[in-house]
Tab-separated table of C-alpha atoms and ligand atoms in Angstrom:
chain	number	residue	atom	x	y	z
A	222	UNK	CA	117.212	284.498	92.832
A	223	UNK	CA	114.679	282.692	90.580
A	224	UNK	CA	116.304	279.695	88.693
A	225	UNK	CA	114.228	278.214	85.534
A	226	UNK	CA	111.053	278.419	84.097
A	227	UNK	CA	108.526	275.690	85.233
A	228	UNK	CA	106.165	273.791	82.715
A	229	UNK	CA	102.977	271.966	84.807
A	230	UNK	CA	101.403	268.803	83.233
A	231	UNK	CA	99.768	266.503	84.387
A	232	UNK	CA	97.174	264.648	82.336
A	233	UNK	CA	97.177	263.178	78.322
A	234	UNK	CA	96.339	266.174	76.711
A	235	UNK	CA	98.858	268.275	78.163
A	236	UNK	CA	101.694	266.255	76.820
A	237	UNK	CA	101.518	266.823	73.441
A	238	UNK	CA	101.046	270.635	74.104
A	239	UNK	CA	103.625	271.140	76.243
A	240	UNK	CA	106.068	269.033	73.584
A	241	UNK	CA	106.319	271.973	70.872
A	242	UNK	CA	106.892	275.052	73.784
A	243	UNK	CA	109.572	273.281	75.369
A	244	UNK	CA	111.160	272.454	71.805
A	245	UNK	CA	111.220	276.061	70.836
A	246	UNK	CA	112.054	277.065	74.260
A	247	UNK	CA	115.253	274.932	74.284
A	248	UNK	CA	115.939	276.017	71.063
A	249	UNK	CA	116.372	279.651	72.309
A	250	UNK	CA	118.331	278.870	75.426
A	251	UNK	CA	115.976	279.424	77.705
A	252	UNK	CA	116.337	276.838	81.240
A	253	UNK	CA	113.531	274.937	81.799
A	254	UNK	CA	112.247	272.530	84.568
A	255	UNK	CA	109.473	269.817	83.582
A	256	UNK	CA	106.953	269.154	86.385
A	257	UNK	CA	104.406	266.322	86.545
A	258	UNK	CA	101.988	266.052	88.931
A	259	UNK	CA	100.896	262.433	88.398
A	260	UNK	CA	97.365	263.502	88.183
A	261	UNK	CA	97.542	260.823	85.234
A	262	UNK	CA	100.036	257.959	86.464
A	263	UNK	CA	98.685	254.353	83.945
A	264	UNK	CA	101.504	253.901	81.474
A	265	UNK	CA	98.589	254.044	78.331
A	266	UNK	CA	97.749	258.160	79.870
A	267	UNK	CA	100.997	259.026	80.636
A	268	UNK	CA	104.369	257.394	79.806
A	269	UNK	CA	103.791	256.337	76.661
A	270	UNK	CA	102.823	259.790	75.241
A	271	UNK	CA	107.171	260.923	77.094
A	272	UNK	CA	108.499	258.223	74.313
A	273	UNK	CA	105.972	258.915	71.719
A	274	UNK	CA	106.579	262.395	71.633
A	275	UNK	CA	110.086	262.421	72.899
A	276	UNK	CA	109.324	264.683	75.799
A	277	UNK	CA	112.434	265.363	78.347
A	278	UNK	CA	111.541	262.721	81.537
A	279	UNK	CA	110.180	265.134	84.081
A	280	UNK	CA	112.692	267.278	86.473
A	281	UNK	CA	110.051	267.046	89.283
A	282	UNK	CA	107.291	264.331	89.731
A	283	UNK	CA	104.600	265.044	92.609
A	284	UNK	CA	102.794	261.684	92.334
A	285	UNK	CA	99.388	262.686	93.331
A	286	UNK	CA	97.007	260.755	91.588
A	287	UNK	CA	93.749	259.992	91.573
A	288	UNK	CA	90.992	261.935	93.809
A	289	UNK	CA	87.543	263.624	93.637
A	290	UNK	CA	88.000	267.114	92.135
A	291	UNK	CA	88.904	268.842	95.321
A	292	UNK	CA	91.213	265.935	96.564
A	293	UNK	CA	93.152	266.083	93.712
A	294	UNK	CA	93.442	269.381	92.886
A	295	UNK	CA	94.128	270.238	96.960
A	296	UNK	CA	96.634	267.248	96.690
A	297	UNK	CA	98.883	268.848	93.641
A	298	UNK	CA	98.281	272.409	95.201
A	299	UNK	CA	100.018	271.531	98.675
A	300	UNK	CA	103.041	269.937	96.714
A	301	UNK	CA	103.348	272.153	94.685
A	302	UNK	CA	103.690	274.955	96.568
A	303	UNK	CA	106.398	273.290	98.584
A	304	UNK	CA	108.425	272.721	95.214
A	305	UNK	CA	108.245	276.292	94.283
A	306	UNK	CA	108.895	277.772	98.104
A	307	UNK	CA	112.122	275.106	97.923
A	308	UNK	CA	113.349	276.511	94.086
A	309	UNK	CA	111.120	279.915	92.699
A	310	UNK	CA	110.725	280.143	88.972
A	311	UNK	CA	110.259	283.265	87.365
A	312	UNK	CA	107.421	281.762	85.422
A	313	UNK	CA	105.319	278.781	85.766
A	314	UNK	CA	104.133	277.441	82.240
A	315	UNK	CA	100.432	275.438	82.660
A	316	UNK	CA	98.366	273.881	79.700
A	317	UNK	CA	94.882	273.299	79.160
A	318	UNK	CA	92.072	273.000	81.459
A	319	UNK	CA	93.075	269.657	83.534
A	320	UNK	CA	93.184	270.163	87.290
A	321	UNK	CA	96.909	270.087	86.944
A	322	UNK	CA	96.419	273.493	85.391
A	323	UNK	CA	94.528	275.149	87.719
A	324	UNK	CA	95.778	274.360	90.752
A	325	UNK	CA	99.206	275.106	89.245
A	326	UNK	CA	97.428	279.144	88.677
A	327	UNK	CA	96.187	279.517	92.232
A	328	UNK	CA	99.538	278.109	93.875
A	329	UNK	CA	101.705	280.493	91.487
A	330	UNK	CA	99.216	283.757	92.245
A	331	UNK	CA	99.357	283.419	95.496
A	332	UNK	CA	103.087	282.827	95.675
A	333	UNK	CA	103.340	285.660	93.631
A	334	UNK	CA	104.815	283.835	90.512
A	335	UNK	CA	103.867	284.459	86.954
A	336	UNK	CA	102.117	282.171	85.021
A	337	UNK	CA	101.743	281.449	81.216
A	338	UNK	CA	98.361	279.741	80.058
A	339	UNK	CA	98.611	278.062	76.987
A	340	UNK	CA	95.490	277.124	75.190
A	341	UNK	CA	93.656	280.415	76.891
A	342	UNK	CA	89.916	281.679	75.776
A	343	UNK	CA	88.151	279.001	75.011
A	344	UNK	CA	84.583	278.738	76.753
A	345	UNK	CA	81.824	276.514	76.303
A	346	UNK	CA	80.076	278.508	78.400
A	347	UNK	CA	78.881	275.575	80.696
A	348	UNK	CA	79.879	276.113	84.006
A	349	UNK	CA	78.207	272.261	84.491
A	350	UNK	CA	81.801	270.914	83.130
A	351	UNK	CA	85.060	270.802	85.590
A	352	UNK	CA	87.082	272.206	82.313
A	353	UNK	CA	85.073	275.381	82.158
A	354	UNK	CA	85.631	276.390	85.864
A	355	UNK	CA	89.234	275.406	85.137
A	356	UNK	CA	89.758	277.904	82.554
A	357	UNK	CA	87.831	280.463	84.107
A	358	UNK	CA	90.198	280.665	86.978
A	359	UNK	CA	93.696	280.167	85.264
A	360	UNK	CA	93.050	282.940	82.332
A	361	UNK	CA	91.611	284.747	85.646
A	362	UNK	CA	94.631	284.630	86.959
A	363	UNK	CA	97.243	284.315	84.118
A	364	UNK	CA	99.483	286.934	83.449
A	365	UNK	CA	100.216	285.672	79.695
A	366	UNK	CA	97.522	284.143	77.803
A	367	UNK	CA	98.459	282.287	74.689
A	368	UNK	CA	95.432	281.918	73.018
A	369	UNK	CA	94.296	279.403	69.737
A	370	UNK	CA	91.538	280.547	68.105
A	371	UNK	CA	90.118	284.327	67.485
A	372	UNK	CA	86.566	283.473	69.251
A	373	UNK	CA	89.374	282.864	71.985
A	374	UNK	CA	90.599	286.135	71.827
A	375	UNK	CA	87.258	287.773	71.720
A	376	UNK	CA	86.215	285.447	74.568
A	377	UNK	CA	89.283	286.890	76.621
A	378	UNK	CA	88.443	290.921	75.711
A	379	UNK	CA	84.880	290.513	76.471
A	380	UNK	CA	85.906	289.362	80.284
A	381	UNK	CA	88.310	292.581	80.471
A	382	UNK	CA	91.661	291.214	79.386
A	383	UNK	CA	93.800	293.675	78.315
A	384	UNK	CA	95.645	293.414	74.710
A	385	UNK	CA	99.361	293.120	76.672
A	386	UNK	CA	97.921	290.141	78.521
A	387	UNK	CA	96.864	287.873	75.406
A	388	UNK	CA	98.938	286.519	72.345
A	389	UNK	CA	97.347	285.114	69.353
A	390	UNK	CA	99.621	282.159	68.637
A	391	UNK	CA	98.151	279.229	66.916
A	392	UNK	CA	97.398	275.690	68.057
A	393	UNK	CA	100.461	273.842	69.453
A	394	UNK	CA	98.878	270.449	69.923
A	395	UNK	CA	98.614	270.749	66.034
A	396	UNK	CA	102.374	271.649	66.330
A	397	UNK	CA	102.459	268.400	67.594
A	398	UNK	CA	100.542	266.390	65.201
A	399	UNK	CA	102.135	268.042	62.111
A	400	UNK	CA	105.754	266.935	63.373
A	401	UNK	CA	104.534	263.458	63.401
A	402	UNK	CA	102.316	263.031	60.767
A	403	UNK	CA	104.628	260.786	58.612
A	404	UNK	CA	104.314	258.405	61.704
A	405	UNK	CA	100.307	257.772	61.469
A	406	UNK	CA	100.449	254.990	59.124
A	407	UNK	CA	96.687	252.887	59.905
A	408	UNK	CA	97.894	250.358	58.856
A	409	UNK	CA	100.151	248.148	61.214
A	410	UNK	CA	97.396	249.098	64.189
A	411	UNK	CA	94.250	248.323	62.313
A	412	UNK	CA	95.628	244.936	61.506
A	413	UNK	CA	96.938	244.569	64.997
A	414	UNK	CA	93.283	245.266	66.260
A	415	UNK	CA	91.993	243.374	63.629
A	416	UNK	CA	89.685	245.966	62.104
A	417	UNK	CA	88.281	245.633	58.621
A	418	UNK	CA	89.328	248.649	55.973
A	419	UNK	CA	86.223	251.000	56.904
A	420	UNK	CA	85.808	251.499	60.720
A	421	UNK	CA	84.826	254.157	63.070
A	422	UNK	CA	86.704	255.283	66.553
A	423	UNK	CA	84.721	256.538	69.533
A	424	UNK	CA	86.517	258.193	72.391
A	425	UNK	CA	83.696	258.867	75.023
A	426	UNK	CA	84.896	260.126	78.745
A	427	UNK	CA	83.159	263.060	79.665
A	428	UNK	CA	81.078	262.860	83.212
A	429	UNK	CA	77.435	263.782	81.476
A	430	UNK	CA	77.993	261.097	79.278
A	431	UNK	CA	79.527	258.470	81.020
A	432	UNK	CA	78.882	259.160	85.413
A	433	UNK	CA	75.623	258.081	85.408
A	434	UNK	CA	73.473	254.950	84.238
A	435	UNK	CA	70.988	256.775	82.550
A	436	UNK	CA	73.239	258.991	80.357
A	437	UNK	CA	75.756	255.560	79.972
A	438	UNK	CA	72.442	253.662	78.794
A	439	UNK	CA	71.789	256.412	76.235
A	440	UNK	CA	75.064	256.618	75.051
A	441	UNK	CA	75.377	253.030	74.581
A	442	UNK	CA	72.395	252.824	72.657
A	443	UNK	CA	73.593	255.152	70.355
A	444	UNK	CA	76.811	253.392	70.000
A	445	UNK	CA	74.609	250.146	69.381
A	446	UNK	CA	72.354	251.954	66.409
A	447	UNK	CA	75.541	253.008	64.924
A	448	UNK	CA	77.207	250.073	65.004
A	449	UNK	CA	74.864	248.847	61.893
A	450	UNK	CA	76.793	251.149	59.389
A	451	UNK	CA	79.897	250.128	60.444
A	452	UNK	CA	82.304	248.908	63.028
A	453	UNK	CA	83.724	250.953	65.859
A	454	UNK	CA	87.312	250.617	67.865
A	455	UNK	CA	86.772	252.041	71.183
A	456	UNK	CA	89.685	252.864	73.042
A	457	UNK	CA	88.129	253.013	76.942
A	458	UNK	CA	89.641	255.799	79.110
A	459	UNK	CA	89.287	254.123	82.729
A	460	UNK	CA	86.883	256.494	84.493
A	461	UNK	CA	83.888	255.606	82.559
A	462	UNK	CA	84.646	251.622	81.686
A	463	UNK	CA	83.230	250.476	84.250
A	464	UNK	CA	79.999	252.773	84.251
A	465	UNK	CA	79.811	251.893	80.470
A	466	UNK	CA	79.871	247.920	80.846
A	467	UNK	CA	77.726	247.608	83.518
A	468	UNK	CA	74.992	249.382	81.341
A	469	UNK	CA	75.931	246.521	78.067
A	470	UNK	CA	79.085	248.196	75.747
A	471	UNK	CA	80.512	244.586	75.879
A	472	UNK	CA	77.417	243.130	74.284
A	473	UNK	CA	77.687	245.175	71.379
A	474	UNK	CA	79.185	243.013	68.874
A	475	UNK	CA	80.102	245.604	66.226
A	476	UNK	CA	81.933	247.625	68.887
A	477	UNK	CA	85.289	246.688	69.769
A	478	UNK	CA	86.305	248.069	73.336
A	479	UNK	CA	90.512	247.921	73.484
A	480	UNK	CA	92.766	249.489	76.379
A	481	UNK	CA	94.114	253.342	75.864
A	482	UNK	CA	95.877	253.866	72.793
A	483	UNK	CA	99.623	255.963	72.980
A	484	UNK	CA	99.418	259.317	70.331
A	485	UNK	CA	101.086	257.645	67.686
A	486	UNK	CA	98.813	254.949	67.219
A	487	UNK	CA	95.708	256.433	68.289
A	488	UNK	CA	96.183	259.076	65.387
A	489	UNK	CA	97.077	256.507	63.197
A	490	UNK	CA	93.731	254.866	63.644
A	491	UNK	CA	91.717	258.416	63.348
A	492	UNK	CA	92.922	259.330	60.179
A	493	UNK	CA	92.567	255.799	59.028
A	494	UNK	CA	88.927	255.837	59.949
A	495	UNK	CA	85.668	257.435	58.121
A	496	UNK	CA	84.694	258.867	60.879
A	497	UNK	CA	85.437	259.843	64.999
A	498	UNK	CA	82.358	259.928	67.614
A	499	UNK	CA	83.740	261.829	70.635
A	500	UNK	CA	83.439	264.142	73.642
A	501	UNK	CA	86.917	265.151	73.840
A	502	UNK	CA	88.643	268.529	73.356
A	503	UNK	CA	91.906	267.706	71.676
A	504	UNK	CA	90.251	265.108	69.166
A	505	UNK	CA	88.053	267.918	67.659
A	506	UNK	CA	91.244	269.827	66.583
A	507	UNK	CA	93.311	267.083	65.301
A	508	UNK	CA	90.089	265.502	63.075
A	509	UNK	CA	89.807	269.243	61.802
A	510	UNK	CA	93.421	268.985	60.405
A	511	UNK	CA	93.462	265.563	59.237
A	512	UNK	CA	89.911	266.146	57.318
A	513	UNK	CA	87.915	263.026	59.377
A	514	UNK	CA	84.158	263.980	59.961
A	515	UNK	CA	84.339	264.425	64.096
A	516	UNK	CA	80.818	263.309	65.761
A	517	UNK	CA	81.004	265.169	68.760
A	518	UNK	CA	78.638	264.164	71.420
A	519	UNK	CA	78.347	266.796	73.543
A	520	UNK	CA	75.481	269.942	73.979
A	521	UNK	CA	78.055	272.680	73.152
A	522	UNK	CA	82.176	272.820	72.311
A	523	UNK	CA	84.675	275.369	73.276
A	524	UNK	CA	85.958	274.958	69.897
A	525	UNK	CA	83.722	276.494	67.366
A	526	UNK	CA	86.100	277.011	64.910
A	527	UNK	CA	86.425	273.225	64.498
A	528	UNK	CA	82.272	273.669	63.222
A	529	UNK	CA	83.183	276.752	61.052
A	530	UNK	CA	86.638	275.658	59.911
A	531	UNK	CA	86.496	271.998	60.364
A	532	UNK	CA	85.172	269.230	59.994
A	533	UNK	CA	83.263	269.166	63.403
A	534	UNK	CA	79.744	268.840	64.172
A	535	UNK	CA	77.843	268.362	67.438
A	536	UNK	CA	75.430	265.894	67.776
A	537	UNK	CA	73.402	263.907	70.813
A	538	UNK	CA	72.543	260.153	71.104
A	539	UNK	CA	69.444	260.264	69.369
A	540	UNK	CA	70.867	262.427	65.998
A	541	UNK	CA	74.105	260.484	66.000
A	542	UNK	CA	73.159	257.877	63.279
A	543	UNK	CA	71.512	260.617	60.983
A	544	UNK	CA	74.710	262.164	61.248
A	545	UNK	CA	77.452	259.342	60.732
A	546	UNK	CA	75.171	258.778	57.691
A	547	UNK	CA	75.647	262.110	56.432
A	548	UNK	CA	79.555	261.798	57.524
A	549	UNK	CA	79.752	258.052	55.505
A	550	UNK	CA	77.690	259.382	52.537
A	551	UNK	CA	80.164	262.546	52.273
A	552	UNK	CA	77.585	265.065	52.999
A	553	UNK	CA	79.806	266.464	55.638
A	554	UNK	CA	82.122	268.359	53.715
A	555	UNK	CA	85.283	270.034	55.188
A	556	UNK	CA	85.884	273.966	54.417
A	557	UNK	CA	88.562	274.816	52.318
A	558	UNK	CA	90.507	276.976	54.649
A	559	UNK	CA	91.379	275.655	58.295
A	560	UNK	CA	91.644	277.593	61.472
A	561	UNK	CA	94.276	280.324	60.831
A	562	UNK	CA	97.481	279.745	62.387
A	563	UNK	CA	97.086	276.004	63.161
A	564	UNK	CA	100.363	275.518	60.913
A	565	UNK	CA	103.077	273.954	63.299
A	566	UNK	CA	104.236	276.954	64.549
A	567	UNK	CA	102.625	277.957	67.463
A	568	UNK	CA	105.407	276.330	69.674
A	569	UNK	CA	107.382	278.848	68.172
A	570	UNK	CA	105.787	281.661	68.437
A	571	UNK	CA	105.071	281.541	72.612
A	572	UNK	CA	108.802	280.870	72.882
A	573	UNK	CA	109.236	283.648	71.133
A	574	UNK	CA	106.969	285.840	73.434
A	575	UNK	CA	108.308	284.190	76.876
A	576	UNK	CA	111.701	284.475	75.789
A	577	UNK	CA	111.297	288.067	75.355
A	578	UNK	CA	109.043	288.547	78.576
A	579	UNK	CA	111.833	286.421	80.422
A	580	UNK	CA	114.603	289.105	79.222
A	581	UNK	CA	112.559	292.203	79.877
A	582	UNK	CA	111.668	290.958	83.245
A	583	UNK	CA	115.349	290.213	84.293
A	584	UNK	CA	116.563	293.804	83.220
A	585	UNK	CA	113.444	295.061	85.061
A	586	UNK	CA	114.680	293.699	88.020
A	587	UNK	CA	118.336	294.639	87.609
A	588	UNK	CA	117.620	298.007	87.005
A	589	UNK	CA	114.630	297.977	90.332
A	590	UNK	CA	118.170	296.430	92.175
A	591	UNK	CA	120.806	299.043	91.190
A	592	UNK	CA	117.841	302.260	92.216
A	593	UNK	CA	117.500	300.193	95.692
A	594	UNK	CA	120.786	298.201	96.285
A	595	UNK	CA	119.020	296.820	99.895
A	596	UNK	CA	116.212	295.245	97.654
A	597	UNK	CA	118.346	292.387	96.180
A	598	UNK	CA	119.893	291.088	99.786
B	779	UD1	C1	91.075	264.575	82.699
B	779	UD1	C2	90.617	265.992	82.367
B	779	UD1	C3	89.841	265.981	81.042
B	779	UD1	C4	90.630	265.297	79.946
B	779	UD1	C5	91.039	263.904	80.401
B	779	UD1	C6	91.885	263.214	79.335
B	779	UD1	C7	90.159	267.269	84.414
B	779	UD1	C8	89.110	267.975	85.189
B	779	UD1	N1	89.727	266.536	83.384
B	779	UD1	O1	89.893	263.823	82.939
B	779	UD1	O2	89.589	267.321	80.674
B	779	UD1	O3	89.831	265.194	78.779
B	779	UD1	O4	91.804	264.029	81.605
B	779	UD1	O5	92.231	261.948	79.698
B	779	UD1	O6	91.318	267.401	84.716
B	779	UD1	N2	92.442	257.131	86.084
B	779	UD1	C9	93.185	255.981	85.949
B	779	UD1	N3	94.480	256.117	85.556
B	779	UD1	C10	95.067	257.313	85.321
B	779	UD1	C11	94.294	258.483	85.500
B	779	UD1	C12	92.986	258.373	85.867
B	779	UD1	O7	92.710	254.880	86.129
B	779	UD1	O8	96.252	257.341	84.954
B	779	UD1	C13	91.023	257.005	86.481
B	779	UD1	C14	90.826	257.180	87.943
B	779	UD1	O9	89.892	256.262	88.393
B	779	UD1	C15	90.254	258.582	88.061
B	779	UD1	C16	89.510	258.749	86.742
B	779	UD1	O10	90.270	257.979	85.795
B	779	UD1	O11	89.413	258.735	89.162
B	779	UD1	C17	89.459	260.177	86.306
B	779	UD1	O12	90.758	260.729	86.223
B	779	UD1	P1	91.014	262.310	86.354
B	779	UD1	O13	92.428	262.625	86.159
B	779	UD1	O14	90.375	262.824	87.590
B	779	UD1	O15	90.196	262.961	85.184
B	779	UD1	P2	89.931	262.435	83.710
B	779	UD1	O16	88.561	261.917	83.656
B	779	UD1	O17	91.032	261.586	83.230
């Protein structure tokens, strides 16, 4: 007999999109079981994001660390498995496009459990990044698709998904940052950093810019050139620091490298700054809602609607000071009308649809028990 529902996570930007579901979740009664698979394991990546956001410690912790792609991904799959042979779920709940997520989609197919992807559809349509192959395969295999955007949902139809399959929801990592946003105050961390009152953030992690010393050197350059409007706070995410000093971001005096920040004060210090230069996912959203120009160095985004709707624009090393001038001077403007459906409430709203795919299930099954009373023993 299956017991609870399963929720995967694994790495940062799970956490705060897993935090809303299991809120609304609880709030309808449904079990749950929390499952980390310690593909993030530093207290700046991982524990402080369980007390920021008051996530439930997890149930189940697998501990696998760090590895090359197929290492880790191989490592959480064989654990896994053996979790969910020991205690079934009737559904396995995965986020993102981490490898958490999609080794957590080929384990449950081929165990024959259901999964739920939340954050399904988007594609940057570069199969060059590990994200993009991870999404491909979990909405491939996903039997509920809780998608963000409506490019997302178009995305989804164009590959053959079926209307029962995907659920137009809203954004619950904005779930996330609405709850909290009496808590981003820039203050207490810019002083603790000891930033002046106009300052930029860069978050820059992404393999093509940060794996190799050419595209390091470039992106360092840029981040030296831009440094002459104004200072920047870079909080280093460990798999490129290295890469990224060896090729001079210590030298840079107007950039100020610190360790990982937790949510709270990381979002603090974006919506205190005039502007954000990233590659990340999750940072392109959350600008978009707090109205800070987002520099996003990268050739292409799964997250359009953060160009049409937001305030996001894509840039490379070479355009990025013509664009934080445009950002500083207030040429980049932010539309009047966000992304629709990024109003806390997504959380919600997939409760809503697993609680209801939970219950229909479970009478499926009774009824499938009383027409065969052998099936059940
Ligand atoms: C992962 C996600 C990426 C997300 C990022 C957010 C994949 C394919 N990528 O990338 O989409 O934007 O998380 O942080 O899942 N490391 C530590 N401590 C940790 C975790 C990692 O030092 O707690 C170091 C290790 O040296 C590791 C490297 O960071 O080799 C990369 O970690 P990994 O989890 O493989 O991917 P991320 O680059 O963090």
């Amino acid at each position: 007999m299956p017991s609870s529902l399963v929720h995967v996570v694994g790495a940062r930007p799970n956490f705060m999109k897993a935090a809303p579901v299991i809120r609304a979740l609880r709030s309808l009664g449904v079990e749950q079981r929390l499952l980390h698979t310690g593909q993030h394991y530093d207290t700046a990546l991982s524990d402080v994001f369980f007390t920021d956001l008051d996530l439930p410690q997890p149930d189940i912790s697998l501990g696998v660390g760090s590895g090359s792609h197929a290492a880790q991904t191989a490592a959480i799959m064989v654990a896994l498995e053996a979790v969910l042979i020991g205690e079934p779920a009737p559904l396995v709940v995965v986020y993102g496009d981490v490898n958490s997520t999609i080794a957590a989609a080929i384990v449950c197919a081929k165990l024959g459990i259901p999964t739920a992807h939340v954050e399904a559809g988007l594609r940057s349509f570069d199969r060059s990044m590990p994200e993009e192959i991870n999404r491909l395969v979990t909405d491939a295999l996903a039997e509920l698709l809780f998608v963000t955007s409506p490019e997302g949902m178009e995305n989804l139809a164009r590959e053959g998904v079926g209307d029962d399959r995907m659920h137009f929801v809203g954004n619950p990592m904005i779930d996330t940052l609405l709850v909290h946003l009496d808590r981003f105050d820039p203050l207490p961390v810019r002083e603790r950093l000891g930033l002046p009152e106009r300052y930029a953030v860069a978050t820059l992690h992404r393999p093509t810019n940060v794996d190799t010393p050419e595209a390091a050197g470039r992106l360092v350059a840029a981040l030296g050139r831009a440094g002459t409007r104004l200072q920047i706070v870079f909080p280093v995410h460990p798999r490129g620091r290295q890469m990224l000093e060896s090729v001079g971001l210590g030298d840079l005096a107007s950039v100020q490298v610190v360790e990982p920040l937790g949510y709270i004060d990381f979002i603090s210090l974006v919506r205190g700054s005039a502007a954000v230069i990233t590659d990340s996912g999750g940072i392109q959203e959350e600008t978009t809602i707090l109205g800070v120009p987002c520099l996003t160095l990268r050739a292409n985004t799964e997250r359009p609607i953060t160009i049409t709707h937001g305030t996001n624009r894509l840039v490379s090393p070479e355009t990025l000071t013509g664009a934080l001038d445009d950002a500083l001077g207030g040429a980049q403007s932010s539309p009047a009308v966000g992304p629709p459906l990024w109003d806390g409430h997504a959380g919600e709203r997939i409760a809503a649809v697993i609680a209801e795919w939970l219950g229909r299930r479970g009478s499926e099954r009774r009824r499938s028990r009383r027409a065969s009373p052998s099936a059940g023993r």
